JSON list of C-alpha atoms in Angstrom, two decimals:
[
{"chain": "A", "resi": 264, "resn": "UNK", "atom": "CA", "xyz": [0.00, 0.00, 0.00]},
{"chain": "A", "resi": 265, "resn": "UNK", "atom": "CA", "xyz": [3.02, 2.30, 0.34]},
{"chain": "A", "resi": 266, "resn": "UNK", "atom": "CA", "xyz": [3.96, 4.32, -2.77]},
{"chain": "A", "resi": 267, "resn": "UNK", "atom": "CA", "xyz": [6.97, 2.88, -4.61]},
{"chain": "A", "resi": 268, "resn": "UNK", "atom": "CA", "xyz": [8.73, 6.24, -4.54]},
{"chain": "A", "resi": 269, "resn": "UNK", "atom": "CA", "xyz": [8.63, 6.29, -0.72]},
{"chain": "A", "resi": 270, "resn": "UNK", "atom": "CA", "xyz": [10.05, 2.77, -0.56]},
{"chain": "A", "resi": 271, "resn": "UNK", "atom": "CA", "xyz": [12.90, 3.66, -2.93]},
{"chain": "A", "resi": 272, "resn": "UNK", "atom": "CA", "xyz": [13.76, 6.91, -1.13]},
{"chain": "A", "resi": 273, "resn": "UNK", "atom": "CA", "xyz": [13.98, 5.00, 2.16]},
{"chain": "A", "resi": 274, "resn": "UNK", "atom": "CA", "xyz": [16.42, 2.53, 0.56]},
{"chain": "A", "resi": 275, "resn": "UNK", "atom": "CA", "xyz": [18.63, 5.22, -1.00]},
{"chain": "A", "resi": 276, "resn": "UNK", "atom": "CA", "xyz": [22.08, 5.80, 0.49]},
{"chain": "A", "resi": 277, "resn": "UNK", "atom": "CA", "xyz": [23.70, 9.24, 0.56]},
{"chain": "A", "resi": 278, "resn": "UNK", "atom": "CA", "xyz": [27.08, 9.77, -1.09]},
{"chain": "A", "resi": 279, "resn": "UNK", "atom": "CA", "xyz": [28.64, 9.91, 2.40]},
{"chain": "A", "resi": 280, "resn": "UNK", "atom": "CA", "xyz": [27.14, 6.52, 3.21]},
{"chain": "A", "resi": 281, "resn": "UNK", "atom": "CA", "xyz": [28.47, 5.15, -0.10]},
{"chain": "A", "resi": 282, "resn": "UNK", "atom": "CA", "xyz": [31.93, 6.48, 0.84]},
{"chain": "A", "resi": 283, "resn": "UNK", "atom": "CA", "xyz": [31.69, 4.48, 4.08]},
{"chain": "A", "resi": 284, "resn": "UNK", "atom": "CA", "xyz": [30.70, 1.34, 2.16]},
{"chain": "A", "resi": 285, "resn": "UNK", "atom": "CA", "xyz": [33.61, 1.83, -0.27]},
{"chain": "A", "resi": 286, "resn": "UNK", "atom": "CA", "xyz": [36.04, 2.36, 2.62]},
{"chain": "A", "resi": 287, "resn": "UNK", "atom": "CA", "xyz": [34.77, -0.77, 4.38]},
{"chain": "A", "resi": 288, "resn": "UNK", "atom": "CA", "xyz": [35.17, -2.79, 1.19]},
{"chain": "A", "resi": 289, "resn": "UNK", "atom": "CA", "xyz": [38.72, -1.45, 0.80]},
{"chain": "A", "resi": 290, "resn": "UNK", "atom": "CA", "xyz": [39.53, -2.48, 4.39]},
{"chain": "A", "resi": 291, "resn": "UNK", "atom": "CA", "xyz": [38.29, -6.02, 3.67]},
{"chain": "A", "resi": 292, "resn": "UNK", "atom": "CA", "xyz": [39.93, -6.30, 0.25]},
{"chain": "A", "resi": 293, "resn": "UNK", "atom": "CA", "xyz": [36.56, -6.51, -1.52]},
{"chain": "A", "resi": 294, "resn": "UNK", "atom": "CA", "xyz": [36.20, -4.88, -4.93]},
{"chain": "A", "resi": 295, "resn": "UNK", "atom": "CA", "xyz": [33.51, -2.23, -4.65]},
{"chain": "A", "resi": 296, "resn": "UNK", "atom": "CA", "xyz": [31.23, -1.29, -7.53]},
{"chain": "A", "resi": 297, "resn": "UNK", "atom": "CA", "xyz": [27.74, 0.06, -7.97]},
{"chain": "A", "resi": 298, "resn": "UNK", "atom": "CA", "xyz": [25.07, 0.57, -10.56]},
{"chain": "A", "resi": 299, "resn": "UNK", "atom": "CA", "xyz": [24.87, 4.17, -11.75]},
{"chain": "A", "resi": 300, "resn": "UNK", "atom": "CA", "xyz": [21.78, 5.68, -13.29]},
{"chain": "A", "resi": 301, "resn": "UNK", "atom": "CA", "xyz": [22.72, 9.35, -13.57]},
{"chain": "A", "resi": 302, "resn": "UNK", "atom": "CA", "xyz": [25.84, 11.24, -14.63]},
{"chain": "A", "resi": 303, "resn": "UNK", "atom": "CA", "xyz": [26.44, 12.67, -11.14]},
{"chain": "A", "resi": 304, "resn": "UNK", "atom": "CA", "xyz": [26.51, 9.09, -9.81]},
{"chain": "A", "resi": 305, "resn": "UNK", "atom": "CA", "xyz": [29.10, 8.15, -12.45]},
{"chain": "A", "resi": 306, "resn": "UNK", "atom": "CA", "xyz": [31.20, 11.16, -11.45]},
{"chain": "A", "resi": 307, "resn": "UNK", "atom": "CA", "xyz": [30.88, 10.18, -7.79]},
{"chain": "A", "resi": 308, "resn": "UNK", "atom": "CA", "xyz": [31.92, 6.56, -8.45]},
{"chain": "A", "resi": 309, "resn": "UNK", "atom": "CA", "xyz": [34.99, 7.80, -10.33]},
{"chain": "A", "resi": 310, "resn": "UNK", "atom": "CA", "xyz": [35.78, 10.23, -7.49]},
{"chain": "A", "resi": 311, "resn": "UNK", "atom": "CA", "xyz": [35.83, 7.44, -4.87]},
{"chain": "A", "resi": 312, "resn": "UNK", "atom": "CA", "xyz": [37.88, 5.13, -7.08]},
{"chain": "A", "resi": 313, "resn": "UNK", "atom": "CA", "xyz": [35.35, 2.55, -8.22]},
{"chain": "A", "resi": 314, "resn": "UNK", "atom": "CA", "xyz": [37.11, 0.34, -10.79]},
{"chain": "A", "resi": 315, "resn": "UNK", "atom": "CA", "xyz": [33.88, -0.40, -12.64]},
{"chain": "A", "resi": 316, "resn": "UNK", "atom": "CA", "xyz": [30.38, 0.92, -13.29]},
{"chain": "A", "resi": 317, "resn": "UNK", "atom": "CA", "xyz": [27.34, -1.29, -13.74]},
{"chain": "A", "resi": 318, "resn": "UNK", "atom": "CA", "xyz": [24.62, -0.15, -16.12]},
{"chain": "A", "resi": 319, "resn": "UNK", "atom": "CA", "xyz": [21.20, -1.59, -15.33]},
{"chain": "A", "resi": 320, "resn": "UNK", "atom": "CA", "xyz": [19.19, -3.44, -17.95]},
{"chain": "A", "resi": 321, "resn": "UNK", "atom": "CA", "xyz": [16.69, -0.59, -18.06]},
{"chain": "A", "resi": 322, "resn": "UNK", "atom": "CA", "xyz": [19.45, 1.66, -19.42]},
{"chain": "A", "resi": 323, "resn": "UNK", "atom": "CA", "xyz": [20.83, -0.77, -22.02]},
{"chain": "A", "resi": 324, "resn": "UNK", "atom": "CA", "xyz": [19.32, 1.42, -24.75]},
{"chain": "A", "resi": 325, "resn": "UNK", "atom": "CA", "xyz": [20.25, 4.76, -23.14]},
{"chain": "A", "resi": 326, "resn": "UNK", "atom": "CA", "xyz": [23.19, 5.25, -25.50]},
{"chain": "A", "resi": 327, "resn": "UNK", "atom": "CA", "xyz": [24.18, 8.80, -24.41]},
{"chain": "A", "resi": 328, "resn": "UNK", "atom": "CA", "xyz": [24.46, 7.55, -20.82]},
{"chain": "A", "resi": 329, "resn": "UNK", "atom": "CA", "xyz": [26.44, 4.47, -21.88]},
{"chain": "A", "resi": 330, "resn": "UNK", "atom": "CA", "xyz": [28.76, 6.75, -23.87]},
{"chain": "A", "resi": 331, "resn": "UNK", "atom": "CA", "xyz": [29.23, 8.99, -20.81]},
{"chain": "A", "resi": 332, "resn": "UNK", "atom": "CA", "xyz": [30.10, 5.97, -18.65]},
{"chain": "A", "resi": 333, "resn": "UNK", "atom": "CA", "xyz": [32.43, 4.50, -21.27]},
{"chain": "A", "resi": 334, "resn": "UNK", "atom": "CA", "xyz": [34.41, 7.73, -21.55]},
{"chain": "A", "resi": 335, "resn": "UNK", "atom": "CA", "xyz": [35.56, 7.29, -17.95]},
{"chain": "A", "resi": 336, "resn": "UNK", "atom": "CA", "xyz": [37.79, 4.46, -19.18]},
{"chain": "A", "resi": 337, "resn": "UNK", "atom": "CA", "xyz": [36.67, 2.21, -16.34]},
{"chain": "A", "resi": 338, "resn": "UNK", "atom": "CA", "xyz": [35.23, -1.29, -16.79]},
{"chain": "A", "resi": 339, "resn": "UNK", "atom": "CA", "xyz": [31.63, -1.09, -17.98]},
{"chain": "A", "resi": 340, "resn": "UNK", "atom": "CA", "xyz": [29.22, -3.81, -16.86]},
{"chain": "A", "resi": 341, "resn": "UNK", "atom": "CA", "xyz": [26.20, -4.09, -19.14]},
{"chain": "A", "resi": 342, "resn": "UNK", "atom": "CA", "xyz": [23.16, -5.81, -17.64]},
{"chain": "A", "resi": 343, "resn": "UNK", "atom": "CA", "xyz": [21.02, -7.49, -20.30]},
{"chain": "A", "resi": 344, "resn": "UNK", "atom": "CA", "xyz": [17.64, -8.10, -18.59]},
{"chain": "A", "resi": 345, "resn": "UNK", "atom": "CA", "xyz": [14.98, -8.15, -21.30]},
{"chain": "A", "resi": 346, "resn": "UNK", "atom": "CA", "xyz": [17.34, -6.70, -23.93]},
{"chain": "A", "resi": 347, "resn": "UNK", "atom": "CA", "xyz": [17.57, -8.22, -27.37]},
{"chain": "A", "resi": 348, "resn": "UNK", "atom": "CA", "xyz": [20.91, -9.25, -28.85]},
{"chain": "A", "resi": 349, "resn": "UNK", "atom": "CA", "xyz": [20.60, -6.14, -31.00]},
{"chain": "A", "resi": 350, "resn": "UNK", "atom": "CA", "xyz": [20.25, -3.95, -27.90]},
{"chain": "A", "resi": 351, "resn": "UNK", "atom": "CA", "xyz": [23.35, -5.55, -26.38]},
{"chain": "A", "resi": 352, "resn": "UNK", "atom": "CA", "xyz": [25.29, -5.10, -29.64]},
{"chain": "A", "resi": 353, "resn": "UNK", "atom": "CA", "xyz": [24.38, -1.41, -29.83]},
{"chain": "A", "resi": 354, "resn": "UNK", "atom": "CA", "xyz": [25.39, -0.83, -26.19]},
{"chain": "A", "resi": 355, "resn": "UNK", "atom": "CA", "xyz": [28.62, -2.79, -26.63]},
{"chain": "A", "resi": 356, "resn": "UNK", "atom": "CA", "xyz": [29.46, -0.90, -29.83]},
{"chain": "A", "resi": 357, "resn": "UNK", "atom": "CA", "xyz": [28.78, 2.40, -28.05]},
{"chain": "A", "resi": 358, "resn": "UNK", "atom": "CA", "xyz": [31.33, 1.52, -25.36]},
{"chain": "A", "resi": 359, "resn": "UNK", "atom": "CA", "xyz": [33.89, 0.57, -28.01]},
{"chain": "A", "resi": 360, "resn": "UNK", "atom": "CA", "xyz": [33.19, 3.75, -30.02]},
{"chain": "A", "resi": 361, "resn": "UNK", "atom": "CA", "xyz": [33.98, 5.77, -26.90]},
{"chain": "A", "resi": 362, "resn": "UNK", "atom": "CA", "xyz": [37.46, 4.21, -26.90]},
{"chain": "A", "resi": 363, "resn": "UNK", "atom": "CA", "xyz": [36.80, 1.72, -24.13]},
{"chain": "A", "resi": 364, "resn": "UNK", "atom": "CA", "xyz": [37.15, -2.03, -24.69]},
{"chain": "A", "resi": 365, "resn": "UNK", "atom": "CA", "xyz": [36.75, -2.90, -21.00]},
{"chain": "A", "resi": 366, "resn": "UNK", "atom": "CA", "xyz": [33.32, -4.56, -20.88]},
{"chain": "A", "resi": 367, "resn": "UNK", "atom": "CA", "xyz": [31.60, -7.28, -18.87]},
{"chain": "A", "resi": 368, "resn": "UNK", "atom": "CA", "xyz": [28.18, -8.41, -20.09]},
{"chain": "A", "resi": 369, "resn": "UNK", "atom": "CA", "xyz": [25.77, -9.69, -17.45]},
{"chain": "A", "resi": 370, "resn": "UNK", "atom": "CA", "xyz": [23.38, -12.40, -18.57]},
{"chain": "A", "resi": 371, "resn": "UNK", "atom": "CA", "xyz": [20.50, -11.28, -16.40]},
{"chain": "A", "resi": 372, "resn": "UNK", "atom": "CA", "xyz": [17.24, -13.20, -16.54]},
{"chain": "A", "resi": 373, "resn": "UNK", "atom": "CA", "xyz": [14.17, -11.10, -15.98]},
{"chain": "A", "resi": 374, "resn": "UNK", "atom": "CA", "xyz": [11.80, -11.50, -13.09]},
{"chain": "A", "resi": 375, "resn": "UNK", "atom": "CA", "xyz": [11.96, -11.24, -9.32]},
{"chain": "A", "resi": 376, "resn": "UNK", "atom": "CA", "xyz": [12.42, -14.12, -8.82]},
{"chain": "A", "resi": 377, "resn": "UNK", "atom": "CA", "xyz": [13.38, -15.21, -12.33]},
{"chain": "A", "resi": 378, "resn": "UNK", "atom": "CA", "xyz": [11.16, -17.84, -13.87]},
{"chain": "A", "resi": 379, "resn": "UNK", "atom": "CA", "xyz": [13.03, -21.00, -14.84]},
{"chain": "A", "resi": 380, "resn": "UNK", "atom": "CA", "xyz": [12.03, -20.57, -18.49]},
{"chain": "A", "resi": 381, "resn": "UNK", "atom": "CA", "xyz": [13.58, -17.08, -18.63]},
{"chain": "A", "resi": 382, "resn": "UNK", "atom": "CA", "xyz": [17.03, -18.05, -17.32]},
{"chain": "A", "resi": 383, "resn": "UNK", "atom": "CA", "xyz": [18.53, -19.41, -20.57]},
{"chain": "A", "resi": 384, "resn": "UNK", "atom": "CA", "xyz": [22.05, -20.12, -19.34]},
{"chain": "A", "resi": 385, "resn": "UNK", "atom": "CA", "xyz": [23.07, -21.11, -22.87]},
{"chain": "A", "resi": 386, "resn": "UNK", "atom": "CA", "xyz": [23.36, -17.37, -23.51]},
{"chain": "A", "resi": 387, "resn": "UNK", "atom": "CA", "xyz": [26.59, -17.33, -21.49]},
{"chain": "A", "resi": 388, "resn": "UNK", "atom": "CA", "xyz": [28.76, -19.12, -24.09]},
{"chain": "A", "resi": 389, "resn": "UNK", "atom": "CA", "xyz": [26.86, -17.33, -26.88]},
{"chain": "A", "resi": 390, "resn": "UNK", "atom": "CA", "xyz": [27.63, -13.89, -25.41]},
{"chain": "A", "resi": 391, "resn": "UNK", "atom": "CA", "xyz": [31.27, -14.85, -24.82]},
{"chain": "A", "resi": 392, "resn": "UNK", "atom": "CA", "xyz": [31.63, -15.97, -28.42]},
{"chain": "A", "resi": 393, "resn": "UNK", "atom": "CA", "xyz": [29.81, -12.96, -29.89]},
{"chain": "A", "resi": 394, "resn": "UNK", "atom": "CA", "xyz": [31.53, -10.25, -27.90]},
{"chain": "A", "resi": 395, "resn": "UNK", "atom": "CA", "xyz": [34.85, -11.76, -26.81]},
{"chain": "A", "resi": 396, "resn": "UNK", "atom": "CA", "xyz": [34.59, -10.29, -23.32]},
{"chain": "A", "resi": 397, "resn": "UNK", "atom": "CA", "xyz": [33.93, -11.65, -19.84]},
{"chain": "A", "resi": 398, "resn": "UNK", "atom": "CA", "xyz": [30.33, -12.65, -19.17]},
{"chain": "A", "resi": 399, "resn": "UNK", "atom": "CA", "xyz": [28.68, -12.59, -15.76]},
{"chain": "A", "resi": 400, "resn": "UNK", "atom": "CA", "xyz": [25.52, -14.23, -14.50]},
{"chain": "A", "resi": 401, "resn": "UNK", "atom": "CA", "xyz": [23.19, -12.02, -12.46]},
{"chain": "A", "resi": 402, "resn": "UNK", "atom": "CA", "xyz": [21.16, -14.51, -10.49]},
{"chain": "A", "resi": 403, "resn": "UNK", "atom": "CA", "xyz": [17.58, -13.81, -9.46]},
{"chain": "A", "resi": 404, "resn": "UNK", "atom": "CA", "xyz": [16.69, -17.36, -8.40]},
{"chain": "A", "resi": 405, "resn": "UNK", "atom": "CA", "xyz": [16.47, -18.94, -4.93]},
{"chain": "A", "resi": 406, "resn": "UNK", "atom": "CA", "xyz": [19.40, -21.15, -3.98]},
{"chain": "A", "resi": 407, "resn": "UNK", "atom": "CA", "xyz": [22.57, -21.34, -6.00]},
{"chain": "A", "resi": 408, "resn": "UNK", "atom": "CA", "xyz": [22.08, -24.19, -8.42]},
{"chain": "A", "resi": 409, "resn": "UNK", "atom": "CA", "xyz": [21.85, -21.76, -11.37]},
{"chain": "A", "resi": 410, "resn": "UNK", "atom": "CA", "xyz": [25.10, -20.10, -10.28]},
{"chain": "A", "resi": 411, "resn": "UNK", "atom": "CA", "xyz": [26.92, -23.44, -10.33]},
{"chain": "A", "resi": 412, "resn": "UNK", "atom": "CA", "xyz": [25.52, -24.16, -13.79]},
{"chain": "A", "resi": 413, "resn": "UNK", "atom": "CA", "xyz": [26.48, -20.67, -14.99]},
{"chain": "A", "resi": 414, "resn": "UNK", "atom": "CA", "xyz": [30.08, -21.13, -13.88]},
{"chain": "A", "resi": 415, "resn": "UNK", "atom": "CA", "xyz": [30.14, -24.57, -15.53]},
{"chain": "A", "resi": 416, "resn": "UNK", "atom": "CA", "xyz": [29.03, -22.89, -18.77]},
{"chain": "A", "resi": 417, "resn": "UNK", "atom": "CA", "xyz": [31.83, -20.33, -18.57]},
{"chain": "A", "resi": 418, "resn": "UNK", "atom": "CA", "xyz": [30.54, -17.41, -16.49]},
{"chain": "A", "resi": 419, "resn": "UNK", "atom": "CA", "xyz": [33.48, -15.30, -15.35]},
{"chain": "A", "resi": 420, "resn": "UNK", "atom": "CA", "xyz": [31.54, -13.65, -12.56]},
{"chain": "A", "resi": 421, "resn": "UNK", "atom": "CA", "xyz": [28.41, -14.32, -10.53]},
{"chain": "A", "resi": 422, "resn": "UNK", "atom": "CA", "xyz": [26.22, -11.64, -9.02]},
{"chain": "A", "resi": 423, "resn": "UNK", "atom": "CA", "xyz": [24.07, -12.94, -6.17]},
{"chain": "A", "resi": 424, "resn": "UNK", "atom": "CA", "xyz": [22.16, -10.75, -3.75]},
{"chain": "A", "resi": 425, "resn": "UNK", "atom": "CA", "xyz": [22.61, -11.28, -0.03]},
{"chain": "A", "resi": 426, "resn": "UNK", "atom": "CA", "xyz": [20.30, -10.29, 2.78]},
{"chain": "A", "resi": 427, "resn": "UNK", "atom": "CA", "xyz": [20.33, -10.44, 6.55]},
{"chain": "A", "resi": 428, "resn": "UNK", "atom": "CA", "xyz": [16.82, -11.92, 6.51]},
{"chain": "A", "resi": 429, "resn": "UNK", "atom": "CA", "xyz": [15.16, -13.64, 3.55]},
{"chain": "A", "resi": 430, "resn": "UNK", "atom": "CA", "xyz": [11.72, -13.02, 5.10]},
{"chain": "A", "resi": 431, "resn": "UNK", "atom": "CA", "xyz": [12.08, -9.22, 4.83]},
{"chain": "A", "resi": 432, "resn": "UNK", "atom": "CA", "xyz": [9.09, -8.03, 2.80]},
{"chain": "A", "resi": 433, "resn": "UNK", "atom": "CA", "xyz": [10.70, -7.10, -0.54]},
{"chain": "A", "resi": 434, "resn": "UNK", "atom": "CA", "xyz": [11.07, -8.98, -3.78]},
{"chain": "A", "resi": 435, "resn": "UNK", "atom": "CA", "xyz": [14.87, -9.27, -3.81]},
{"chain": "A", "resi": 436, "resn": "UNK", "atom": "CA", "xyz": [15.10, -10.69, -0.28]},
{"chain": "A", "resi": 437, "resn": "UNK", "atom": "CA", "xyz": [13.15, -13.85, -1.03]},
{"chain": "A", "resi": 438, "resn": "UNK", "atom": "CA", "xyz": [15.75, -15.16, -3.53]},
{"chain": "A", "resi": 439, "resn": "UNK", "atom": "CA", "xyz": [18.82, -13.80, -1.75]},
{"chain": "A", "resi": 440, "resn": "UNK", "atom": "CA", "xyz": [21.21, -15.81, 0.37]},
{"chain": "A", "resi": 441, "resn": "UNK", "atom": "CA", "xyz": [21.76, -15.15, 4.05]},
{"chain": "A", "resi": 442, "resn": "UNK", "atom": "CA", "xyz": [25.15, -14.66, 5.77]},
{"chain": "A", "resi": 443, "resn": "UNK", "atom": "CA", "xyz": [25.24, -18.17, 7.25]},
{"chain": "A", "resi": 444, "resn": "UNK", "atom": "CA", "xyz": [24.94, -19.56, 3.70]},
{"chain": "A", "resi": 445, "resn": "UNK", "atom": "CA", "xyz": [27.81, -17.55, 2.20]},
{"chain": "A", "resi": 446, "resn": "UNK", "atom": "CA", "xyz": [30.57, -20.06, 2.89]},
{"chain": "A", "resi": 447, "resn": "UNK", "atom": "CA", "xyz": [28.58, -22.94, 1.38]},
{"chain": "A", "resi": 448, "resn": "UNK", "atom": "CA", "xyz": [27.66, -20.74, -1.61]},
{"chain": "A", "resi": 449, "resn": "UNK", "atom": "CA", "xyz": [31.29, -19.86, -2.33]},
{"chain": "A", "resi": 450, "resn": "UNK", "atom": "CA", "xyz": [32.44, -23.46, -1.77]},
{"chain": "A", "resi": 451, "resn": "UNK", "atom": "CA", "xyz": [29.78, -24.82, -4.09]}
]
């Protein structure tokens, strides 16, 4: 019953809070990165030393924004979501045209959680062959069976959401893994 805008504002971190997250990641030796949706966020990520920018699937066809991100020279992560191969090609070509060949493509099935029929892990080797760059799997399924299969098919990176409590009322929590599962997830 709560407006979506109010929910999103409550979940939004300030730049100072993001600086704290980046610092904490640095202290732990974890590579920090974030999705950017606006140019000021790109500028901020570059200011704090993020080695990569993720572009959400909703922006895969926002070519001026992709060009802006690519001109930073940092690694660009393109999330595919419901994009067509043509959409991915245009985005990839835009990054290259900006003089940046540092790209990771995320095979990202749609849905929260993703429906089994939308996962299509065979896209991982296809994307690797087509684009000659690392391919990640952005997992939106419960458990980690799909992550194991993705790695077996050649995924160079896996993106899996974590939560402190899977029962938190929000769509991403229900398919996330909890801290006590992290070791088993990484081992698997």
